[in-house]
Amino acid sequence: MSIYDTLNEQQKRGVFTTEGPVLLLAGAGSGKTRVLTHRIAYLIEELGVSPWNIMAITFTNKAAGEMKERVENLIGMGAESIWVTTFHSSCVRILRRYADRLGYDNSFTIYDTDDQKAVMKDVCKRLQIDTKTLKERAILSAISSAKDELISPQEYELKAMGDFRKQKIVQAYKEYQLALKKNNAMDFDDLIVKTVELFKADSEVLGSYQKRFKYIMVDEYQDTNTAQFELIRLLADANRNLCVVGDDDQSIYKFRGANIRNILDFEQVYPEAEVIRLEQNYRSTQNVLDAANAVIRNNKGRKSKTLWTDKGEGNRLHFRQFDNAYEEAEFIADDVARKKREAAADYGDCAVLYRTNAQARILEERFIIEGIPYDVVGGTNFYARREIKDLLAYLKTIDNGRDDLAVKRIINIPKRGIGAATIAKVQDYADMREISFYDALRQADEIMSIGKSAAKLKPFVTMIQSFRSKLEFYGLEDLIKDVIETTGYVAELEASDEEDAENRIENIDELISKIVAFEEVHDQPTLGEFLEEVALVADIDRVEDDSNRVLLMTLHSAKGLEFPHVYLAGMEDGIFPSYMTITSDDPDEIEEERRLAYVGMTRAKEDLTLCYAKMRMVRGETQMNAVSRFVREIPEELMDNRPPAPRFRPMDVPSSQFTPAEGQVYKYKPTATLMPKRTAAENKPFIAGGIGSLNAPGINKGVGAVTGGKPDYDAGDRVRHIKYGEGTVTDLEPGPRDYKVTVDFDDAGQKIMYAAFARLNKI
């Protein structure tokens, strides 16, 4: 039996149509990765194409790794020669060979978001831009959008004529690019832009890659921006054997620069293109698909397709209505716990999706109270955490002293008594001689203006040089441990009284684990390669496949994932779609939101629950919203509960006074009056479901005791925690909002937490 016999007819067409441009319209769950991997196998095994001549591009390291593994399983030997990678990794690989043709060193640094902010802050200061009226983040966003569209600073300047704000942005754009060039650095957008520049400026380089990549495949094509489109167009221009795979109904990254016209207009760019629709879904039940089809059909800017499955109708969608967001969270947590208890589902089978990150807080609190293990996807990125940024800055400085930002970040971490004035004088010296900040540090004795401060700089330089000298015989694990030990970084954390010190040390341990894992999969790992991989890691790549936890995530983060049981929280007009979208004059805005709803719905394999709360607090104000139009677009026969007809528009609900007596237990009821912020005299600590001193006790939590005193336990008392079990209170310290309690648990060891959040019971 051939490996191709397992494909359906449309999938076979996608595999066997190899010559010329091909557009694979792959609906959600239609097996597009299967088609791509079998297509690669067919090219190699049946048509005799060399693996060296095949390129497959996707967006995340996770997707690239999965595709590479599946190709290896299909063809075995030779798979390692196929270029299966992400857009950014591809460009890094090319620029590492040819960046010198654009005036960079080939060992350039890749700047992440924090690095960009630091550069822009300095640029705005030099240009005297008022960052109260024009924020650094807004400037960086405008620059990123320009780069997505391949608009250079010079072109941007022409478009900025007569617009004061844009003229300020273009000044910053020019200075920002000069600063990057001086630091031999590129940001993420530059990786694509500079590769396109290289191809357009150097026909020899372009020709060599066109000759190599005779067959090019691009996954998630609906998410490409203009720069990425141009990159692919240039590479495919000689052979035109370009196969793009995507689904316009899942184009949800306009805010990142994605251009849906790339997929909608593919046949205009390539008139001879073959269009193949993959509509058979292998993920969801027919009821879920019928509901998703009904919603997305309301969009006008799309290519027609209708998903179907042979898995049967399955359960009807569950629509659940609540009086407020806290009841919604309580229901979701209870329902997950019930499914686990009845063995209907495991924690890892469930996901809660929401429109905005802010919605996660209430859900997290409820899950903690219920003792349900969970992970929040798309929160603070591991590599963006302070302690990780610090240690990576050390590694960057050891690897490449030309990165001024990295050097400045850690020159006083731990504190070395090097003042801002000294740093500024060193920078002036570096600027005058057109050398890096680190090279200026090495010449500290020659900087007359810093005087005796030079003595403080020498130990830092000596330490970095020592680390560099050890690179020849050190592994990366040994290096990071030496950095931690020599700098005393962890020792300082251990000695500190910072609330998150333990978590930060655990994060450092995780970084060491990451380095060890990196060394295990690379024959001759280098520090530069490790830093490059870290720079290219995406949030979703951190999700562990075998982690038995409920995943909480935004709808954007959920794309590409699937779960047996999915809860869509906050299905209200004003939340999803957002109030800004509803009031926008741009019809494309609501269509993108509808595509987002389609993505969320099609994540569900077996069970889909839509949750609606009549009232929800947003930015401190309680709003009453109608049921989301996306719910109302679902045929009633597909749901087990009928949503109410819209009776009001999104609005703010006025609050009334409520001052509970000391010690009173208050349970929120649907008929209760909403509460305003209390005066300072009234604002006594309020313990309710894990949070102290909240503005609206009745609304913000289900049950709580309003008290004026401390918890009913003290140092020396035995207590029980829902997760950590039994332990002894060793310290109880009053804080500005709540008591900080230290407990030595019998099994879990010492934990420091806030009393209201801990929910400890005296035993």
Short mmCIF file of N, CA and C in Angstrom, two decimals, residues 386-387 414 484-509 512 740 742 750 752:
data_model
loop_
_atom_site.label_atom_id
_atom_site.label_comp_id
_atom_site.label_asym_id
_atom_site.label_seq_id
_atom_site.Cartn_x
_atom_site.Cartn_y
_atom_site.Cartn_z
N ARG A 386 12.91 39.55 33.66
CA ARG A 386 14.09 40.34 34.02
C ARG A 386 15.34 39.51 34.24
N GLU A 387 15.22 38.46 35.04
CA GLU A 387 16.41 37.66 35.36
C GLU A 387 16.96 36.95 34.12
N PRO A 414 25.24 42.40 39.23
CA PRO A 414 24.88 43.10 40.46
C PRO A 414 25.58 44.48 40.55
N ILE A 484 26.73 32.73 36.66
CA ILE A 484 25.86 32.86 37.83
C ILE A 484 26.67 32.87 39.12
N GLU A 485 27.67 31.99 39.18
CA GLU A 485 28.50 31.88 40.39
C GLU A 485 29.39 33.10 40.56
N THR A 486 30.06 33.51 39.49
CA THR A 486 31.02 34.62 39.57
C THR A 486 30.33 35.94 39.87
N THR A 487 29.18 36.18 39.25
CA THR A 487 28.47 37.44 39.48
C THR A 487 27.68 37.44 40.78
N GLY A 488 27.44 36.26 41.33
CA GLY A 488 26.64 36.18 42.55
C GLY A 488 25.18 36.49 42.32
N TYR A 489 24.71 36.27 41.10
CA TYR A 489 23.34 36.66 40.74
C TYR A 489 22.31 35.93 41.59
N VAL A 490 22.40 34.60 41.65
CA VAL A 490 21.42 33.82 42.42
C VAL A 490 21.62 34.04 43.91
N ALA A 491 22.86 34.17 44.32
CA ALA A 491 23.13 34.40 45.75
C ALA A 491 22.45 35.69 46.22
N GLU A 492 22.47 36.70 45.37
CA GLU A 492 21.82 37.97 45.71
C GLU A 492 20.31 37.81 45.80
N LEU A 493 19.75 37.00 44.89
CA LEU A 493 18.31 36.74 44.94
C LEU A 493 17.94 35.99 46.22
N GLU A 494 18.77 35.00 46.57
CA GLU A 494 18.50 34.21 47.77
C GLU A 494 18.54 35.08 49.03
N ALA A 495 19.41 36.08 49.00
CA ALA A 495 19.55 36.94 50.17
C ALA A 495 18.50 38.06 50.20
N SER A 496 17.82 38.27 49.10
CA SER A 496 16.84 39.35 49.02
C SER A 496 15.53 38.94 49.67
N ASP A 497 14.70 39.97 49.96
CA ASP A 497 13.36 39.68 50.51
C ASP A 497 12.28 39.92 49.47
N GLU A 498 12.68 39.90 48.18
CA GLU A 498 11.70 40.11 47.12
C GLU A 498 10.71 38.96 47.09
N GLU A 499 9.46 39.32 46.89
CA GLU A 499 8.38 38.33 46.93
C GLU A 499 8.55 37.25 45.87
N ASP A 500 9.07 37.65 44.69
CA ASP A 500 9.17 36.70 43.58
C ASP A 500 10.55 36.09 43.43
N ALA A 501 11.41 36.22 44.46
CA ALA A 501 12.78 35.73 44.36
C ALA A 501 12.84 34.24 44.05
N GLU A 502 11.99 33.46 44.71
CA GLU A 502 12.00 32.02 44.49
C GLU A 502 11.61 31.68 43.04
N ASN A 503 10.59 32.36 42.56
CA ASN A 503 10.17 32.12 41.18
C ASN A 503 11.26 32.51 40.19
N ARG A 504 11.96 33.59 40.49
CA ARG A 504 13.02 34.04 39.59
C ARG A 504 14.18 33.04 39.57
N ILE A 505 14.47 32.46 40.71
CA ILE A 505 15.52 31.44 40.76
C ILE A 505 15.09 30.21 39.97
N GLU A 506 13.80 29.86 40.08
CA GLU A 506 13.28 28.74 39.30
C GLU A 506 13.37 29.02 37.80
N ASN A 507 13.16 30.27 37.42
CA ASN A 507 13.29 30.64 36.00
C ASN A 507 14.73 30.48 35.52
N ILE A 508 15.68 30.85 36.39
CA ILE A 508 17.09 30.68 36.05
C ILE A 508 17.43 29.20 35.90
N ASP A 509 16.87 28.39 36.78
CA ASP A 509 17.06 26.94 36.65
C ASP A 509 16.52 26.44 35.31
N ILE A 512 18.93 27.21 32.55
CA ILE A 512 20.01 26.22 32.52
C ILE A 512 19.53 24.95 31.83
N LYS A 740 1.44 39.19 54.55
CA LYS A 740 2.32 38.26 53.86
C LYS A 740 2.66 37.13 54.84
N THR A 742 4.38 33.34 55.66
CA THR A 742 5.39 32.35 55.30
C THR A 742 5.01 31.02 55.96
N GLN A 750 9.12 25.56 52.02
CA GLN A 750 8.72 26.92 52.39
C GLN A 750 8.08 27.66 51.23
N ILE A 752 6.06 31.56 50.37
CA ILE A 752 5.67 32.89 50.85
C ILE A 752 4.52 33.36 49.97
#
